[in-house]
PDB file of C-alpha atoms in Angstrom:
ATOM      1  CA  MET A  23       0.764  63.031  69.681  1.00 46.00           C
ATOM      2  CA  SER A  24       4.095  64.847  69.658  1.00 46.00           C
ATOM      3  CA  SER A  25       4.921  67.394  66.979  1.00 45.00           C
ATOM      4  CA  GLU A  26       7.913  65.324  65.865  1.00 46.00           C
ATOM      5  CA  SER A  27       5.691  62.439  64.668  1.00 46.00           C
ATOM      6  CA  ASN A  28       3.275  64.718  62.784  1.00 48.00           C
ATOM      7  CA  PRO A  29       4.234  64.974  59.067  1.00 47.00           C
ATOM      8  CA  GLN A  30       2.563  68.399  58.916  1.00 47.00           C
ATOM      9  CA  SER A  31       4.565  69.753  61.846  1.00 45.00           C
ATOM     10  CA  PRO A  32       6.920  72.659  61.102  1.00 46.00           C
ATOM     11  CA  ARG A  33       9.698  70.701  62.831  1.00 45.00           C
ATOM     12  CA  SER A  34       9.392  67.767  60.450  1.00 43.00           C
ATOM     13  CA  GLY A  35       9.384  69.963  57.385  1.00 47.00           C
ATOM     14  CA  GLY A  36       6.127  68.396  56.099  1.00 46.00           C
ATOM     15  CA  VAL A  37       4.442  71.681  55.174  1.00 43.00           C
ATOM     16  CA  PRO A  38       7.333  73.078  53.104  1.00 52.00           C
ATOM     17  CA  GLN A  39       7.701  69.760  51.287  1.00 51.00           C
ATOM     18  CA  ALA A  40       3.976  69.543  50.589  1.00 50.00           C
ATOM     19  CA  GLY A  41       3.964  73.107  49.291  1.00 50.00           C
ATOM     20  CA  LEU A  42       6.945  72.371  47.080  1.00 45.00           C
ATOM     21  CA  ALA A  43       5.191  69.275  45.741  1.00 48.00           C
ATOM     22  CA  ALA A  44       2.076  71.307  44.841  1.00 49.00           C
ATOM     23  CA  VAL A  45       4.101  74.000  43.064  1.00 48.00           C
ATOM     24  CA  THR A  46       6.135  71.404  41.179  1.00 52.00           C
ATOM     25  CA  HIS A  47       2.973  69.536  40.164  1.00 52.00           C
ATOM     26  CA  ASP A  48       1.329  72.708  38.806  1.00 61.00           C
ATOM     27  CA  SER A  49       4.489  73.605  36.902  1.00 72.00           C
ATOM     28  CA  GLY A  50       4.671  70.118  35.417  1.00 70.00           C
ATOM     29  CA  ARG A  51       1.050  70.219  34.271  1.00 78.00           C
ATOM     30  CA  THR A  52       1.629  73.608  32.641  1.00 82.00           C
ATOM     31  CA  LEU A  53       4.665  72.303  30.775  1.00 82.00           C
ATOM     32  CA  VAL A  54       2.719  69.281  29.526  1.00 83.00           C
ATOM     33  CA  GLY A  55      -0.233  71.417  28.403  1.00 87.00           C
ATOM     34  CA  VAL A  56       1.901  73.955  26.550  1.00 88.00           C
ATOM     35  CA  GLY A  57       3.988  71.162  25.048  1.00 88.00           C
ATOM     36  CA  ILE A  58       0.901  69.415  23.666  1.00 91.00           C
ATOM     37  CA  VAL A  59      -0.347  72.655  22.070  1.00 91.00           C
ATOM     38  CA  LEU A  60       3.046  73.332  20.491  1.00 90.00           C
ATOM     39  CA  SER A  61       3.209  69.759  19.189  1.00 91.00           C
ATOM     40  CA  ILE A  62      -0.205  70.062  17.527  1.00 93.00           C
ATOM     41  CA  LEU A  63       0.735  73.389  15.922  1.00 90.00           C
ATOM     42  CA  GLY A  64       3.992  71.846  14.742  1.00 91.00           C
ATOM     43  CA  LEU A  65       2.188  68.939  13.079  1.00 92.00           C
ATOM     44  CA  LEU A  66      -0.167  71.334  11.280  1.00 91.00           C
ATOM     45  CA  ALA A  67       2.782  73.405  10.063  1.00 89.00           C
ATOM     46  CA  ILE A  68       4.522  70.274   8.755  1.00 89.00           C
ATOM     47  CA  VAL A  69       1.410  69.167   6.863  1.00 90.00           C
ATOM     48  CA  PHE A  70       0.891  72.639   5.342  1.00 88.00           C
ATOM     49  CA  PRO A  71       4.412  74.131   5.008  1.00 86.00           C
ATOM     50  CA  PHE A  72       3.683  76.617   2.215  1.00 85.00           C
ATOM     51  CA  VAL A  73       0.583  77.970   3.955  1.00 87.00           C
ATOM     52  CA  THR A  74       2.591  78.270   7.160  1.00 86.00           C
ATOM     53  CA  GLY A  75       5.345  80.186   5.368  1.00 85.00           C
ATOM     54  CA  LEU A  76       2.875  82.592   3.786  1.00 86.00           C
ATOM     55  CA  SER A  77       1.136  83.068   7.130  1.00 86.00           C
ATOM     56  CA  LEU A  78       4.411  83.925   8.819  1.00 83.00           C
ATOM     57  CA  SER A  79       5.275  86.333   6.018  1.00 84.00           C
ATOM     58  CA  ILE A  80       1.891  88.051   6.352  1.00 88.00           C
ATOM     59  CA  LEU A  81       2.331  88.204  10.133  1.00 88.00           C
ATOM     60  CA  LEU A  82       5.712  89.859   9.652  1.00 84.00           C
ATOM     61  CA  GLY A  83       4.120  92.402   7.315  1.00 88.00           C
ATOM     62  CA  ILE A  84       1.439  93.219   9.882  1.00 91.00           C
ATOM     63  CA  LEU A  85       4.048  93.635  12.612  1.00 90.00           C
ATOM     64  CA  LEU A  86       6.066  95.987  10.406  1.00 88.00           C
ATOM     65  CA  VAL A  87       3.011  98.151   9.676  1.00 91.00           C
ATOM     66  CA  VAL A  88       2.123  98.280  13.371  1.00 91.00           C
ATOM     67  CA  GLY A  89       5.726  99.164  14.171  1.00 90.00           C
ATOM     68  CA  GLY A  90       5.537 101.996  11.629  1.00 88.00           C
ATOM     69  CA  PHE A  91       2.518 103.516  13.338  1.00 88.00           C
ATOM     70  CA  LEU A  92       4.267 103.195  16.693  1.00 86.00           C
ATOM     71  CA  HIS A  93       7.217 105.163  15.305  1.00 80.00           C
ATOM     72  CA  VAL A  94       4.796 107.856  14.134  1.00 83.00           C
ATOM     73  CA  ALA A  95       3.381 108.054  17.662  1.00 81.00           C
ATOM     74  CA  ASN A  96       6.893 108.292  19.091  1.00 77.00           C
ATOM     75  CA  ALA A  97       7.740 111.099  16.659  1.00 73.00           C
ATOM     76  CA  PHE A  98       5.516 113.495  18.611  1.00 75.00           C
ATOM     77  CA  SER A  99       7.333 112.727  21.877  1.00 71.00           C
ATOM     78  CA  ALA A 100      10.877 112.638  20.480  1.00 60.00           C
ATOM     79  CA  PRO A 101      13.161 115.432  21.772  1.00 66.00           C
ATOM     80  CA  GLY A 102      13.965 118.034  19.095  1.00 64.00           C
ATOM     81  CA  TRP A 103      13.027 118.120  15.449  1.00 64.00           C
ATOM     82  CA  SER A 104      15.858 115.777  14.465  1.00 64.00           C
ATOM     83  CA  GLY A 105      14.499 113.030  16.685  1.00 63.00           C
ATOM     84  CA  SER A 106      11.055 113.447  15.148  1.00 74.00           C
ATOM     85  CA  VAL A 107      12.496 113.235  11.632  1.00 80.00           C
ATOM     86  CA  VAL A 108      14.314 109.994  12.473  1.00 77.00           C
ATOM     87  CA  GLN A 109      11.132 108.477  13.872  1.00 79.00           C
ATOM     88  CA  ILE A 110       9.134 109.487  10.790  1.00 85.00           C
ATOM     89  CA  VAL A 111      11.765 108.045   8.434  1.00 86.00           C
ATOM     90  CA  LEU A 112      11.735 104.764  10.354  1.00 84.00           C
ATOM     91  CA  ALA A 113       7.946 104.767  10.239  1.00 86.00           C
ATOM     92  CA  VAL A 114       7.965 105.161   6.457  1.00 89.00           C
ATOM     93  CA  VAL A 115      10.486 102.321   6.068  1.00 88.00           C
ATOM     94  CA  TYR A 116       8.490 100.018   8.340  1.00 86.00           C
ATOM     95  CA  VAL A 117       5.150 100.759   6.669  1.00 90.00           C
ATOM     96  CA  VAL A 118       6.500 100.420   3.119  1.00 90.00           C
ATOM     97  CA  ALA A 119       8.213  97.117   3.956  1.00 86.00           C
ATOM     98  CA  GLY A 120       5.098  95.835   5.718  1.00 88.00           C
ATOM     99  CA  ILE A 121       2.789  96.763   2.853  1.00 90.00           C
ATOM    100  CA  ALA A 122       5.172  95.124   0.370  1.00 85.00           C
ATOM    101  CA  LEU A 123       5.034  91.874   2.353  1.00 83.00           C
ATOM    102  CA  LEU A 124       1.258  92.024   2.655  1.00 87.00           C
ATOM    103  CA  ALA A 125       0.850  92.724  -1.082  1.00 87.00           C
ATOM    104  CA  ASN A 126       3.159  89.856  -2.126  1.00 83.00           C
ATOM    105  CA  PRO A 127       4.033  87.627   0.840  1.00 82.00           C
ATOM    106  CA  THR A 128       5.980  85.161  -1.316  1.00 79.00           C
ATOM    107  CA  VAL A 129       8.629  87.834  -1.929  1.00 75.00           C
ATOM    108  CA  GLY A 130       9.264  88.048   1.793  1.00 77.00           C
ATOM    109  CA  LEU A 131       9.814  84.322   2.222  1.00 80.00           C
ATOM    110  CA  VAL A 132      13.559  84.559   1.601  1.00 79.00           C
ATOM    111  CA  THR A 133      13.911  87.379   4.121  1.00 78.00           C
ATOM    112  CA  LEU A 134      11.710  85.504   6.537  1.00 77.00           C
ATOM    113  CA  THR A 135      13.827  82.411   5.989  1.00 79.00           C
ATOM    114  CA  LEU A 136      16.892  84.315   7.149  1.00 82.00           C
ATOM    115  CA  LEU A 137      15.003  85.539  10.213  1.00 78.00           C
ATOM    116  CA  VAL A 138      13.891  81.985  11.037  1.00 74.00           C
ATOM    117  CA  LEU A 139      17.484  80.816  10.587  1.00 82.00           C
ATOM    118  CA  ALA A 140      18.661  83.379  13.137  1.00 86.00           C
ATOM    119  CA  TYR A 141      15.824  82.370  15.467  1.00 83.00           C
ATOM    120  CA  PHE A 142      16.773  78.692  15.291  1.00 83.00           C
ATOM    121  CA  VAL A 143      20.405  79.502  16.078  1.00 89.00           C
ATOM    122  CA  VAL A 144      19.491  81.591  19.131  1.00 89.00           C
ATOM    123  CA  GLU A 145      16.890  79.095  20.333  1.00 86.00           C
ATOM    124  CA  GLY A 146      19.278  76.180  19.890  1.00 88.00           C
ATOM    125  CA  VAL A 147      21.930  77.827  22.038  1.00 90.00           C
ATOM    126  CA  VAL A 148      19.348  78.776  24.701  1.00 87.00           C
ATOM    127  CA  LEU A 149      17.798  75.294  24.870  1.00 86.00           C
ATOM    128  CA  ILE A 150      21.187  73.603  25.136  1.00 88.00           C
ATOM    129  CA  GLY A 151      22.223  76.005  27.883  1.00 87.00           C
ATOM    130  CA  MET A 152      18.922  75.486  29.717  1.00 84.00           C
ATOM    131  CA  GLY A 153      19.255  71.716  29.474  1.00 84.00           C
ATOM    132  CA  ILE A 154      22.778  71.795  30.873  1.00 86.00           C
ATOM    133  CA  ALA A 155      21.609  74.056  33.710  1.00 83.00           C
ATOM    134  CA  LEU A 156      18.777  71.603  34.517  1.00 76.00           C
ATOM    135  CA  ARG A 157      20.951  68.506  34.746  1.00 79.00           C
ATOM    136  CA  SER A 158      19.442  67.745  38.159  1.00 76.00           C
ATOM    137  CA  GLU A 159      15.949  67.437  36.625  1.00 73.00           C
ATOM    138  CA  ARG A 160      14.539  64.328  34.964  1.00 75.00           C
ATOM    139  CA  ASN A 161      14.702  64.192  31.150  1.00 74.00           C
ATOM    140  CA  TRP A 162      16.940  67.272  30.975  1.00 78.00           C
ATOM    141  CA  ALA A 163      18.649  65.734  27.944  1.00 83.00           C
ATOM    142  CA  TRP A 164      15.491  66.334  25.891  1.00 81.00           C
ATOM    143  CA  SER A 165      16.091  70.073  26.108  1.00 82.00           C
ATOM    144  CA  VAL A 166      19.654  69.614  24.889  1.00 86.00           C
ATOM    145  CA  LEU A 167      18.423  67.364  22.091  1.00 88.00           C
ATOM    146  CA  SER A 168      15.828  69.941  21.029  1.00 84.00           C
ATOM    147  CA  GLY A 169      18.486  72.664  21.013  1.00 87.00           C
ATOM    148  CA  GLY A 170      20.796  70.528  18.898  1.00 90.00           C
ATOM    149  CA  LEU A 171      17.960  69.875  16.465  1.00 86.00           C
ATOM    150  CA  SER A 172      17.334  73.622  16.188  1.00 84.00           C
ATOM    151  CA  LEU A 173      20.970  74.153  15.189  1.00 89.00           C
ATOM    152  CA  VAL A 174      20.712  71.353  12.603  1.00 88.00           C
ATOM    153  CA  LEU A 175      17.566  72.959  11.154  1.00 78.00           C
ATOM    154  CA  ALA A 176      19.372  76.297  10.921  1.00 84.00           C
ATOM    155  CA  ALA A 177      22.146  74.621   8.933  1.00 86.00           C
ATOM    156  CA  LEU A 178      19.597  72.992   6.600  1.00 79.00           C
ATOM    157  CA  ILE A 179      17.941  76.349   5.931  1.00 78.00           C
ATOM    158  CA  TRP A 180      21.278  77.933   5.096  1.00 83.00           C
ATOM    159  CA  LEU A 181      22.296  75.150   2.720  1.00 82.00           C
ATOM    160  CA  GLY A 182      18.923  75.169   0.932  1.00 79.00           C
ATOM    161  CA  LEU A 183      18.725  78.903   0.174  1.00 76.00           C
ATOM    162  CA  PRO A 184      17.151  80.351  -1.895  1.00 73.00           C
ATOM    163  CA  SER A 185      15.249  77.586  -3.730  1.00 72.00           C
ATOM    164  CA  SER A 186      13.972  75.920  -0.572  1.00 69.00           C
ATOM    165  CA  ALA A 187      12.523  79.111   0.893  1.00 74.00           C
ATOM    166  CA  ALA A 188       9.051  78.340  -0.503  1.00 72.00           C
ATOM    167  CA  TRP A 189       8.646  75.280   1.733  1.00 77.00           C
ATOM    168  CA  ALA A 190      11.532  75.320   4.202  1.00 76.00           C
ATOM    169  CA  VAL A 191      10.176  78.047   6.472  1.00 78.00           C
ATOM    170  CA  GLY A 192       6.883  76.327   7.208  1.00 84.00           C
ATOM    171  CA  LEU A 193       8.300  72.807   7.345  1.00 83.00           C
ATOM    172  CA  LEU A 194      11.285  73.577   9.538  1.00 75.00           C
ATOM    173  CA  PHE A 195       9.272  75.880  11.759  1.00 82.00           C
ATOM    174  CA  GLY A 196       6.778  73.037  12.256  1.00 88.00           C
ATOM    175  CA  VAL A 197       9.505  70.529  13.058  1.00 85.00           C
ATOM    176  CA  ASN A 198      10.977  72.953  15.552  1.00 81.00           C
ATOM    177  CA  LEU A 199       7.607  73.512  17.224  1.00 89.00           C
ATOM    178  CA  LEU A 200       7.053  69.760  17.390  1.00 90.00           C
ATOM    179  CA  SER A 201      10.453  69.027  18.918  1.00 87.00           C
ATOM    180  CA  THR A 202      10.093  71.852  21.429  1.00 88.00           C
ATOM    181  CA  GLY A 203       6.627  70.637  22.383  1.00 88.00           C
ATOM    182  CA  ILE A 204       7.838  67.069  22.895  1.00 89.00           C
ATOM    183  CA  ALA A 205      10.727  68.329  25.026  1.00 85.00           C
ATOM    184  CA  MET A 206       8.342  70.349  27.214  1.00 84.00           C
ATOM    185  CA  VAL A 207       6.003  67.355  27.603  1.00 85.00           C
ATOM    186  CA  MET A 208       8.875  65.106  28.667  1.00 83.00           C
ATOM    187  CA  LEU A 209      10.156  67.685  31.160  1.00 83.00           C
ATOM    188  CA  GLY A 210       6.637  68.088  32.526  1.00 78.00           C
ATOM    189  CA  TRP A 211       6.210  64.340  32.964  1.00 78.00           C
ATOM    190  CA  GLY A 212       9.557  64.152  34.697  1.00 70.00           C
ATOM    191  CA  SER A 213       8.465  66.955  37.015  1.00 65.00           C
ATOM    192  CA  ASP A 214       5.239  65.080  37.835  1.00 55.00           C
ATOM    193  CA  ARG A 215       7.224  61.954  38.711  1.00 58.00           C
ATOM    194  CA  SER A 216       9.416  64.024  41.027  1.00 56.00           C
ATOM    195  CA  THR A 217       6.243  65.409  42.620  1.00 54.00           C
ATOM    196  CA  GLU A 218       4.992  61.883  43.307  1.00 53.00           C
ATOM    197  CA  GLU A 219       8.271  61.000  45.022  1.00 54.00           C
ATOM    198  CA  ILE A 220       8.074  64.139  47.170  1.00 50.00           C
ATOM    199  CA  THR A 221       4.460  63.368  48.098  1.00 52.00           C
ATOM    200  CA  GLN A 222       5.336  59.786  49.019  1.00 53.00           C
ATOM    201  CA  SER A 223       8.250  60.954  51.180  1.00 57.00           C
ATOM    202  CA  VAL A 224       5.972  63.431  52.977  1.00 51.00           C
ATOM    203  CA  ALA A 225       3.349  60.731  53.584  1.00 55.00           C
TER     204      ALA A 225
END
């Protein structure tokens, strides 16, 4: 049999196409798996919005305390005494803010709401840009749709401040997780369908 009739021959390009199909299939399965996990977490956050908001506030407090200790560690390596003083001051601010959030997480919900608002704005722009860049892929519009939804959620948070902070953070964060998970699942399924077409063309 000649090498030209062999689909695995380097001349026919069978091996590169098969390798591309395997990589694309693995990537698609990963997207679907991560998307399902995010969707489940989003549903839980929607069902328990206040608990989700408090959990995020507590998490922020923990991160601030950890950041304070990191600044203390950096104080010993900072050049000059002025650099050490700056690091120690930042450490005190971080630790005090973190302890305040841990002691009364409901107080930090408004601040956390503003942080989530900023996150939704950045994520919305990134998802829309990613969707536009992936116009050649199947279901790319889902990424754009998810990004647009993130921007809408950011607007809802802003309009509902400050009374809606008690429930908005958890609810909107859950909706965002759910929409992002669905978008990733759809992109993963589209990638799997492309893999099947590549495999069929190789065969």
